[in-house]
Coordinates of C-alpha atoms in Angstrom, one line a residue:
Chain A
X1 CA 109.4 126.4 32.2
X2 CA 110.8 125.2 35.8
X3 CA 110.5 127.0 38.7
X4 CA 114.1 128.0 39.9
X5 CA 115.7 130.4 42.2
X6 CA 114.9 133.5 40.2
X7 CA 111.1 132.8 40.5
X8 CA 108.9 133.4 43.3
X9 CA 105.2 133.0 44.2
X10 CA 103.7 135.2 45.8
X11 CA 100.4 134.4 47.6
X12 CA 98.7 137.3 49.1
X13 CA 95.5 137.7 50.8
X14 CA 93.7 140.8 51.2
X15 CA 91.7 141.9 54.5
X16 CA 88.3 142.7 51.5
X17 CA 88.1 138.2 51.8
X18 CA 84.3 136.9 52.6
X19 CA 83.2 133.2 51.8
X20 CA 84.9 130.4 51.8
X21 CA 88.3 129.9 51.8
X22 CA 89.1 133.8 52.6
X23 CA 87.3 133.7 55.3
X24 CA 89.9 131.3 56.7
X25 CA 92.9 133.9 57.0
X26 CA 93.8 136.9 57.8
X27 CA 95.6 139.7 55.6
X28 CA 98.8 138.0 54.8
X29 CA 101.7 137.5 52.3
X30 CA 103.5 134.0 51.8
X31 CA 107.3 134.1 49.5
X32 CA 107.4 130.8 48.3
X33 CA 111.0 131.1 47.0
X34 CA 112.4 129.3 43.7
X35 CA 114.9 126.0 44.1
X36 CA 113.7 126.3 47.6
X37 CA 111.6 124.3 50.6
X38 CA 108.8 126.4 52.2
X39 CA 107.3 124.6 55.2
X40 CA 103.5 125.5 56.9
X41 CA 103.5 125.1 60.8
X42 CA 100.2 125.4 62.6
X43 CA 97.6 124.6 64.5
X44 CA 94.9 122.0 63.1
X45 CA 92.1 123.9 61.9
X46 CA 94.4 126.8 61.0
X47 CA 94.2 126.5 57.5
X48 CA 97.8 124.7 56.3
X49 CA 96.4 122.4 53.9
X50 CA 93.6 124.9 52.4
X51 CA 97.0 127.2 51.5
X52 CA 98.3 124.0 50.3
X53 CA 95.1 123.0 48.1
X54 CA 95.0 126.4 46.7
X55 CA 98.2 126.3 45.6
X56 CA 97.9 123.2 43.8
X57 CA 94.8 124.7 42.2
X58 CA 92.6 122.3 44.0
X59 CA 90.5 124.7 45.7
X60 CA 89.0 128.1 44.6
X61 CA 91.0 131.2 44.9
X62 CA 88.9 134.1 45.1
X63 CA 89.5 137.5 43.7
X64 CA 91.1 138.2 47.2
X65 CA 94.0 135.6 47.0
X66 CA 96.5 136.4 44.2
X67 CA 99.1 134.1 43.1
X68 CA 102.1 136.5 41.3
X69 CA 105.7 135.7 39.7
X70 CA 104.4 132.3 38.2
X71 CA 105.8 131.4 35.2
X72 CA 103.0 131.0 32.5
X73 CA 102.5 126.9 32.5
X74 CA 104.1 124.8 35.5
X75 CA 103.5 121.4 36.7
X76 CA 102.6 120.7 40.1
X77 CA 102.5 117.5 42.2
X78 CA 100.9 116.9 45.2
X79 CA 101.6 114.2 48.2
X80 CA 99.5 114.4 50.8
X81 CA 99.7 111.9 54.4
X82 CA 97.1 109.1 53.0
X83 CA 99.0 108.1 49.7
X84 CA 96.4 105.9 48.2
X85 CA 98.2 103.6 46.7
X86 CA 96.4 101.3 43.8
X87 CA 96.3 98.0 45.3
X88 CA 96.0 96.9 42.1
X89 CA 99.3 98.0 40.5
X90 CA 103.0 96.9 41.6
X91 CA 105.0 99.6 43.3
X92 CA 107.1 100.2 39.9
X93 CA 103.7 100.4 38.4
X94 CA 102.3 103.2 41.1
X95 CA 105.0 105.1 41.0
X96 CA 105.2 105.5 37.3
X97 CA 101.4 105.8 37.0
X98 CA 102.1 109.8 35.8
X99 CA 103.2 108.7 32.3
X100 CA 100.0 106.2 31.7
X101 CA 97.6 108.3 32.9
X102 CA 98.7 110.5 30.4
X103 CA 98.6 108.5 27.7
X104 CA 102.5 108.3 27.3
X105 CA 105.0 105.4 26.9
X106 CA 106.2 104.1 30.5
X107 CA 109.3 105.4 31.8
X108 CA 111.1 103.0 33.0
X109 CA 114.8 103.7 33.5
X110 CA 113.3 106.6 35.5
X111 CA 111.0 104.4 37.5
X112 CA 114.3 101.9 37.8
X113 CA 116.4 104.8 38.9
X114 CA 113.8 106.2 41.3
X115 CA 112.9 103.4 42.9
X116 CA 116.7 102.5 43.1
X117 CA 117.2 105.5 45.2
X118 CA 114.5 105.2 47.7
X119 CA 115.8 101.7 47.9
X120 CA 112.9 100.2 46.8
X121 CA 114.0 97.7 44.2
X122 CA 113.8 95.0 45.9
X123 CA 110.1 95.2 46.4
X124 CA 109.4 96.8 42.6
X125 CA 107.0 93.8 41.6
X126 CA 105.4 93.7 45.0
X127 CA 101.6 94.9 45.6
X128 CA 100.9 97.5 48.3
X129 CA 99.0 94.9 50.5
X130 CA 102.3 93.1 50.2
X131 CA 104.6 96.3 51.6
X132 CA 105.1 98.4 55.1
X133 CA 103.5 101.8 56.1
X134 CA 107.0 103.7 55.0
X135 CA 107.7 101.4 51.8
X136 CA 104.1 102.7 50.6
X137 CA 105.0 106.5 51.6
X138 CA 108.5 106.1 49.9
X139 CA 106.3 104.2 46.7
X140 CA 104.5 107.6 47.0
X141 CA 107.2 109.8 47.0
X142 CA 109.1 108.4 43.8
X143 CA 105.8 108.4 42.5
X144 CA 105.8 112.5 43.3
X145 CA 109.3 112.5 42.2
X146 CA 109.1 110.6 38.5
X147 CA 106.5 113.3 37.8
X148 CA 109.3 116.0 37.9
X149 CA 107.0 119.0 38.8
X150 CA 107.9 122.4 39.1
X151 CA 106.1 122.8 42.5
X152 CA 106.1 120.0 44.9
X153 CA 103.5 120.7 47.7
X154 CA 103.7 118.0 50.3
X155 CA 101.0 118.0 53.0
X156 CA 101.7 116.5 56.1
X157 CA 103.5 113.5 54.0
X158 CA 104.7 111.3 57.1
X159 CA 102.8 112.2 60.0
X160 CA 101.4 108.7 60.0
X161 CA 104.6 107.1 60.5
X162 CA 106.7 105.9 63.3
X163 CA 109.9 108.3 64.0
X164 CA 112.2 106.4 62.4
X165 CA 110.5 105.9 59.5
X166 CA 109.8 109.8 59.2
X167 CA 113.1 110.5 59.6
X168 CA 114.4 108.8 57.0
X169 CA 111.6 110.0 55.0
X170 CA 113.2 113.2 55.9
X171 CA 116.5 112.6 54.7
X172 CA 115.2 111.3 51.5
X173 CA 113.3 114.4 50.8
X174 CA 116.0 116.7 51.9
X175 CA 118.2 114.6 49.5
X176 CA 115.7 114.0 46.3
X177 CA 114.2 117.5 46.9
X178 CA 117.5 118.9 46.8
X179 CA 117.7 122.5 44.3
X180 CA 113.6 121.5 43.9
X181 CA 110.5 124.3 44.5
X182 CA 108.8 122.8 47.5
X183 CA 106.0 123.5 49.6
X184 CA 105.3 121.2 53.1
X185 CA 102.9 121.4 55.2
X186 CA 103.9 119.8 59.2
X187 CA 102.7 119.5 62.8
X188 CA 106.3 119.0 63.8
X189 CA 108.5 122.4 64.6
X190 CA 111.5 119.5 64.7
X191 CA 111.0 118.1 60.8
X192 CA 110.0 122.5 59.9
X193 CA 113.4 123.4 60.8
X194 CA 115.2 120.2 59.2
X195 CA 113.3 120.5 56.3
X196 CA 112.3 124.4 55.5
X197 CA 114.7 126.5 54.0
X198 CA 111.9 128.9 54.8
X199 CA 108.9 128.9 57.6
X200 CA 105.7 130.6 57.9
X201 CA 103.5 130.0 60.6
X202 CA 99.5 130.3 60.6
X203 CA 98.8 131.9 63.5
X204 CA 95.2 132.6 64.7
X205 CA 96.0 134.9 67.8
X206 CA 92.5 134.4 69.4
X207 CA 92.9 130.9 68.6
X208 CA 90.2 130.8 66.4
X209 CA 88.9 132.6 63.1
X210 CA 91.0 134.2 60.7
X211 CA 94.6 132.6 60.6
X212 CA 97.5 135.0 59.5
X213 CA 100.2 133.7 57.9
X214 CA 103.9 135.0 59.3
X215 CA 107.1 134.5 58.4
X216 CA 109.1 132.6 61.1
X217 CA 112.8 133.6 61.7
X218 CA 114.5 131.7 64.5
X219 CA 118.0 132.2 64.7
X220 CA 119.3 129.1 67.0
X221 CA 122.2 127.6 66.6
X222 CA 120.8 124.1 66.5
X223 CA 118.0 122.5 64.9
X224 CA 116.8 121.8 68.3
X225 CA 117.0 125.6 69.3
X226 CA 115.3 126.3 66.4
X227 CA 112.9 123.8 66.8
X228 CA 112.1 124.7 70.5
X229 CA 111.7 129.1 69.1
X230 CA 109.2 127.6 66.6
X231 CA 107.7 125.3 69.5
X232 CA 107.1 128.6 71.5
X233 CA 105.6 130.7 68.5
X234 CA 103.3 127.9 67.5
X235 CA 102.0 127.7 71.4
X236 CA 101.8 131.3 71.3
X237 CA 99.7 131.8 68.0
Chain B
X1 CA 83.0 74.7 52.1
X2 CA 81.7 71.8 49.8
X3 CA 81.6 69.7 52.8
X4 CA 79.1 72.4 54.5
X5 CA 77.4 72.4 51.1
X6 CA 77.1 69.0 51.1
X7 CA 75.8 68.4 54.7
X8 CA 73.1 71.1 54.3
X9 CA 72.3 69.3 51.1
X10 CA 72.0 65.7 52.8
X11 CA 69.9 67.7 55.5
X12 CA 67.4 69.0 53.6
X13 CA 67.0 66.1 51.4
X14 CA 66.4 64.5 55.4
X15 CA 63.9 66.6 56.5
X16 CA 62.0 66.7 53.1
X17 CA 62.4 62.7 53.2
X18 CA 60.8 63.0 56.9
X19 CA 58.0 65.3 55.5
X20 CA 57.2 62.9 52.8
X21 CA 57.3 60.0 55.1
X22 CA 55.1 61.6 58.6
X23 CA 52.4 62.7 56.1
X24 CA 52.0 59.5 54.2
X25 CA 52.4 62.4 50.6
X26 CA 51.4 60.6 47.5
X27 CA 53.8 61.3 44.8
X28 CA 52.0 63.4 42.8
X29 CA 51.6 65.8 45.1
X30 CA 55.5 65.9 47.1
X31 CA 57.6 63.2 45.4
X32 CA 60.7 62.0 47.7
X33 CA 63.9 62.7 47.2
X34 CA 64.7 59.2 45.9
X35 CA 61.6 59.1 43.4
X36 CA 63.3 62.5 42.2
X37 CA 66.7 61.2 41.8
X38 CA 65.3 57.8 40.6
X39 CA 63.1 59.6 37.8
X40 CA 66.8 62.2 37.1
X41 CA 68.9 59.1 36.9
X42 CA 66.4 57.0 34.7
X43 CA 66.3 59.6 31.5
X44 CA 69.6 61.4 31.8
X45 CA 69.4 62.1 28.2
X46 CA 65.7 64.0 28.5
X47 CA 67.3 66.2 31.0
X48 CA 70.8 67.2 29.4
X49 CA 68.3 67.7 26.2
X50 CA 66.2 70.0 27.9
X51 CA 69.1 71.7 30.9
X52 CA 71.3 72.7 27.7
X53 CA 68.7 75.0 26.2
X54 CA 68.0 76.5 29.2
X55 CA 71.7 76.9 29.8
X56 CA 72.1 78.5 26.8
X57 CA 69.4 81.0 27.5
X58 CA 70.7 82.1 30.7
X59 CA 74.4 82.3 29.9
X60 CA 73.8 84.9 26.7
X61 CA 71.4 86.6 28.7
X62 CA 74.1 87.1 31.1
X63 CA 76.7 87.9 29.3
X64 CA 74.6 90.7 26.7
X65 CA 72.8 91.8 30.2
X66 CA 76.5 92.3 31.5
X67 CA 77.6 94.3 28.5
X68 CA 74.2 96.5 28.2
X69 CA 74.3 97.1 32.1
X70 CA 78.0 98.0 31.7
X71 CA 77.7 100.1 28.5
X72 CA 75.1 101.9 29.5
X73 CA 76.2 102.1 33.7
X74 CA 79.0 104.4 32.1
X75 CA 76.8 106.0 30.0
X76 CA 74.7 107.3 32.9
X77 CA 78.0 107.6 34.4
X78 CA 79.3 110.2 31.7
X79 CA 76.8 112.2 31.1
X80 CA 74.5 114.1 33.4
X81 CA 71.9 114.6 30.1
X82 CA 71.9 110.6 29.5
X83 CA 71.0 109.7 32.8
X84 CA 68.6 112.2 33.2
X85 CA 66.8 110.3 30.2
X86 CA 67.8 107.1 30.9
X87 CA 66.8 106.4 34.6
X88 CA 63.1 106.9 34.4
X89 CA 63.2 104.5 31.6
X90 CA 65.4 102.2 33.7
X91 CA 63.2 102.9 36.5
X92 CA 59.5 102.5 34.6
X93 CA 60.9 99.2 32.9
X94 CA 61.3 97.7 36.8
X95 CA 57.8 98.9 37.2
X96 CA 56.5 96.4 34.8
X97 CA 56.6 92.9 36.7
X98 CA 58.6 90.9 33.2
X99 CA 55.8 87.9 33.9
X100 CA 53.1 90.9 32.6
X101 CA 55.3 91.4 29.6
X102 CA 56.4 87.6 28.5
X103 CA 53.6 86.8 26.3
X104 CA 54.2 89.8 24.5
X105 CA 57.7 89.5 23.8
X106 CA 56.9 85.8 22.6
X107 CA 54.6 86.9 20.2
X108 CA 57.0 89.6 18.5
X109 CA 60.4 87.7 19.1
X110 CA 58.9 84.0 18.5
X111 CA 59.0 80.7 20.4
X112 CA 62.8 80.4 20.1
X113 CA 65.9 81.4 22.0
X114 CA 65.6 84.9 21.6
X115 CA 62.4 85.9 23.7
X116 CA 63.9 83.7 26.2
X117 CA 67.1 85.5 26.3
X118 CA 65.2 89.1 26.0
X119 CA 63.5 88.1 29.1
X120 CA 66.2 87.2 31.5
X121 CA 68.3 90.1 30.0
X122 CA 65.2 92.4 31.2
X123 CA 65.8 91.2 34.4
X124 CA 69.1 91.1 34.3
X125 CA 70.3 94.5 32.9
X126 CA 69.0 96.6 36.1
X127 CA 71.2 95.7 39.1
X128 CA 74.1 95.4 36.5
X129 CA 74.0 99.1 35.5
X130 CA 73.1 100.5 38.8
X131 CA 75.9 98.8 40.1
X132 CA 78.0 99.8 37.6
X133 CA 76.9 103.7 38.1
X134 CA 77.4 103.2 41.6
X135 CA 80.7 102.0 41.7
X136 CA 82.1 104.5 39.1
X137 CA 80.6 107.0 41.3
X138 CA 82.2 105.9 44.3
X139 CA 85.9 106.8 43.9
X140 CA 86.3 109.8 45.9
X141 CA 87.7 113.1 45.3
X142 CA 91.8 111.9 45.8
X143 CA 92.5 110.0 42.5
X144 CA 90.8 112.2 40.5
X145 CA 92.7 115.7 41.8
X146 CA 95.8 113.8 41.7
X147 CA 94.7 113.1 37.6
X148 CA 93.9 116.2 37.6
X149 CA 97.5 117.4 38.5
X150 CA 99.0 114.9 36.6
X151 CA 97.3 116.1 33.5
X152 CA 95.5 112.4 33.0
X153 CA 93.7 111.7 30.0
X154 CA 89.9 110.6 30.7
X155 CA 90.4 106.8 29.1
X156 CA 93.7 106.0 30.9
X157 CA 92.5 107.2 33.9
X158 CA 88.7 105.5 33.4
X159 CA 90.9 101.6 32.6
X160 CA 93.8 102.2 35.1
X161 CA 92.1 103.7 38.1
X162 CA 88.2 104.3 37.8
X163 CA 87.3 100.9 36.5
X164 CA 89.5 98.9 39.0
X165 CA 88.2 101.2 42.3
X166 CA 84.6 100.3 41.0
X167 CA 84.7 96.3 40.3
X168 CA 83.8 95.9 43.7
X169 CA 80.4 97.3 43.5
X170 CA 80.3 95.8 39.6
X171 CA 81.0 92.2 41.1
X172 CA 77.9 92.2 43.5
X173 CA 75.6 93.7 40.9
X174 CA 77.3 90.5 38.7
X175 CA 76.7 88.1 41.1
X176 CA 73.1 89.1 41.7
X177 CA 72.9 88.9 37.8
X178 CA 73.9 85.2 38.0
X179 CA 71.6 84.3 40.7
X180 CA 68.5 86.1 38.8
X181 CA 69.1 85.4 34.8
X182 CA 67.3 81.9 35.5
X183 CA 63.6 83.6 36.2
X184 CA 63.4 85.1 32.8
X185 CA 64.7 81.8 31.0
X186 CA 62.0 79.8 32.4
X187 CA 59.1 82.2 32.4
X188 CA 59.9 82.5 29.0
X189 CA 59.3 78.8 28.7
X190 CA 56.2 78.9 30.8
X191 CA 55.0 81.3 28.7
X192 CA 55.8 79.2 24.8
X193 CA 58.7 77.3 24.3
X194 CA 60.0 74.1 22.7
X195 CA 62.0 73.0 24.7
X196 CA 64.0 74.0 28.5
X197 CA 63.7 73.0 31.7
X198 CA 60.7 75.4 32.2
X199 CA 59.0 73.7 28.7
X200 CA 59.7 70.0 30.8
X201 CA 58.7 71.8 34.0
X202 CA 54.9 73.0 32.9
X203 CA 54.5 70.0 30.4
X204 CA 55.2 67.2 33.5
X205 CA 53.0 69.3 35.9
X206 CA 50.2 69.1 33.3
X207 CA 50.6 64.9 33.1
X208 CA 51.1 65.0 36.7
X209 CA 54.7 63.9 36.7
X210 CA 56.0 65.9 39.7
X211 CA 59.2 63.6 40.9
X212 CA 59.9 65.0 36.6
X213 CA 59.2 68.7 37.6
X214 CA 61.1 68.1 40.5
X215 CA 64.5 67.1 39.1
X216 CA 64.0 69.9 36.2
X217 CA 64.1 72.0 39.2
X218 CA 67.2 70.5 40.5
X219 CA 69.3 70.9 37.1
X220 CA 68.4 74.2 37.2
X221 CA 69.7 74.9 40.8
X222 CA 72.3 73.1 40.5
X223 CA 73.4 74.8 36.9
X224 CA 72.0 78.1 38.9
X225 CA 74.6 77.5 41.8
X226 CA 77.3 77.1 38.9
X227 CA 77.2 79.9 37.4
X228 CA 77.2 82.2 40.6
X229 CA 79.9 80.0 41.6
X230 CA 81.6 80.9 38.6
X231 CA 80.7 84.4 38.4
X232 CA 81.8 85.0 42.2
X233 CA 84.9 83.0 41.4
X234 CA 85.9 85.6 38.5
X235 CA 84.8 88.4 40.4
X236 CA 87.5 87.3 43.6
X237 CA 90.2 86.3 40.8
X238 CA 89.8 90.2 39.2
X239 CA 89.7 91.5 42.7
X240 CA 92.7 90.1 44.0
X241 CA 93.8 92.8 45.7
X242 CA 90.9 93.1 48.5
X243 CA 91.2 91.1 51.8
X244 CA 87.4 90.4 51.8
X245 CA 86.4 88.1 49.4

């Protein structure tokens, strides 16, 4: 069952929270809305990719974070910034790896297709020692793509590259991502408001402990405007 | 690198020559290189005779000490209750020097190939399977959460991603394999043998032919440096993707 527009998840936390990770935040609620892109700002340390983690059911939720609305059995994928690429596979052959790991035949007219988009035919037979810092992320995205998951939770996918690069990784994602349930994790108020259909920042007002997680709702009239509100909050949390 | 080989070679062979020569040795006690290759040269048949049953020893010995170590490096691997019985077995047998147990293992497996072969896979099978449960261990906490999400089965994910991250570790544990599988072979000789280069070995130091035991010595470095050479090769070749090599 895919996660569209008339789902939402819901992740609470309670103020009752002791131990790791609900110790981390504050009493909170974060919408993640159906069809849509969610983006975490905030401080390092504050917590972004622990929300992240937990959503991807990589890390323990305690009886004080609830996850509501989710539709019984939904896939998730999950890109972070260090895409660890197997050296020892092609590019077609990373970004397909979903369907072998699983035991199923290859797909390869979606692997074409993918990597066709992300431009990335030309180097389809190469090895990752043999491609650039933004061909790997892009290898790593179609590879995030091809597995077609319900919730995509990104976590700081392109912070390691140069600002070109990340902006066309931006546009990709903005394009690919398109109508897709999306969670992303940034440093960067600019790529938040480019990106985020919705933004919550953590915020830990005495700039450590407990982060609380708020909804942010700049009204600008530019990206930059925007950008700069969200700039301001973040310096202010 | 065969040139540096080759110069170190001619070196030593220089300085032992100069060793020989300073303090007047009598063959029987340090040969010269020349009597050595005179005496290798003379009987070529002798040696081939005696280096292809010693050759034969060490390469099964590898090969079954590769696929025990292996097999049972991803046993202990698997399965917390296997290595916890396992390992102080592993562990005791290192405690027993494999010189304490040769005669033994000649009496119950005979003078042929295969206490020979059980010796040198003794030694043989313990740096294989630590490095083999080493290397599986060592792959982090990214690929398998991203299996996880992926919903990987455990055997695709153990050939496509586990293996490969771990041949690294595998290859050294290979490679010190190759370098070692030539003790057992020839203290399995030493110990009762008809034949090998440890059989010509002990039976030329007993007539007091030492340029012979000398040039049995050489076959079996030279057949040692071989099969590291072709070990390592194989190792690089499967790990093509790493820089250091």
């Amino acid at each position: 069952m895919a996660i569209d527009h008339r789902h939402s998840i819901t992740l609470t936390v309670t103020a009752s929270g002791s131990g790791y990770p609900a110790d981390l935040f504050a009493p909170s609620v974060l919408t993640i809305t159906g069809g849509k892109t969610t983006v975490l700002v905030g401080a390092s340390g504050s917590g972004k990719s622990t929300v992240l983690r937990m959503l991807a059911g990589l890390e323990p939720v305690p009886g004080t974070f609830t996850l509501e609305g989710l539709p019984g059995a939904f896939k998730r994928a999950y890109m972070t910034q260090d895409v660890r690429l197997l050296p020892w596979l092609t590019v077609e052959r990373n970004a397909g790896i979903g369907n072998r790991l699983r035991g199923e035949p290859e797909d390869r007219e979606g692997v074409r297709d993918t990597l066709d988009k992300l431009n990335l035919t030309r180097d389809a037979r190469k090895y990752p020692s043999q491609i650039s810092g933004g061909m790997a992320q892009r290898t790593a995205l179609a590879r995030t793509l091809l597995e077609r998951a319900d919730l995509n939770l990104l976590d700081e996918p392109f912070a390691a590259l140069d600002a070109i690069s990340r902006r066309n990784m931006q546009d990709l994602v903005k394009q690919h991502f398109d109508g897709k349930t999306v969670v992303m994790v940034t440093h960067d108020p600019l790529e938040a408001v480019r990106l985020g259909d919705a933004i919550y920042v953590l915020s830990q007002p005495e700039g450590s402990g407990p982060a609380e997680i708020l909804p942010f709702n700049g009204a600008g009239p530019s990206p930059s405007e925007r950008a700069e509100q969200l700039f301001e909050t973040l310096q202010g949390s | 690198m065969i040139v540096r080989a080759l110069i170190t070679f001619a070196g030593l062979c220089l300085f032992w020559q100069g060793l020989v020569s300073v303090f007047q040795m009598p063959p029987f006690i340090l040969p010269g290189p020349g009597a050595v290759f005179e005496t290798l040269v003379s009987s070529p048949a002798l040696f081939l005779k005696h280096a292809t049953i010693t050759a034969i020893e060490i390469v099964l010995a590898l090969l079954i000490g590769l696929a025990a170590g292996f097999a049972t490096g991803v046993l202990i691997w698997q399965s917390a209750r296997a290595e916890r019985w396992i390992w102080p077995l592993l562990l005791a047998s290192q405690a027993i020097p494999v010189f304490a147990i040769a005669p033994l293992l000649v009496i119950w497996l005979g003078y042929g190939l295969a206490s020979k072969v059980t010796m040198a896979v003794l030694i043989v099978f313990f740096p294989v399977t630590v490095a083999v449960v080493e290397g599986l261990r060592r792959i982090g906490p990214y690929w398998p959460e991203q299996a996880k999400l992926m919903g990987a089965k455990p055997w695709p994910f153990f050939w496509l991603v586990q293996l490969p991250s771990s041949l690294g570790t595998i290859g050294v544990g290979a490679r010190i394999a190759a370098a070692t599988a030539p003790i057992g072979a020839i203290v399995g000789e030493w110990v009762g043998a008809s034949g090998g280069l440890g059989y010509l070995m002990l039976h030329a130091n007993a007539r007091m032919q030492i340029p012979t035991v000398f040039a049995a010595l050489f076959c079996l470095l030279v057949f040692t440096l071989c099969l590291y050479g072709l070990v390592n090769f194989t190792t690089r070749k499967l790990l093509f993707w790493t820089e250091e090599r």
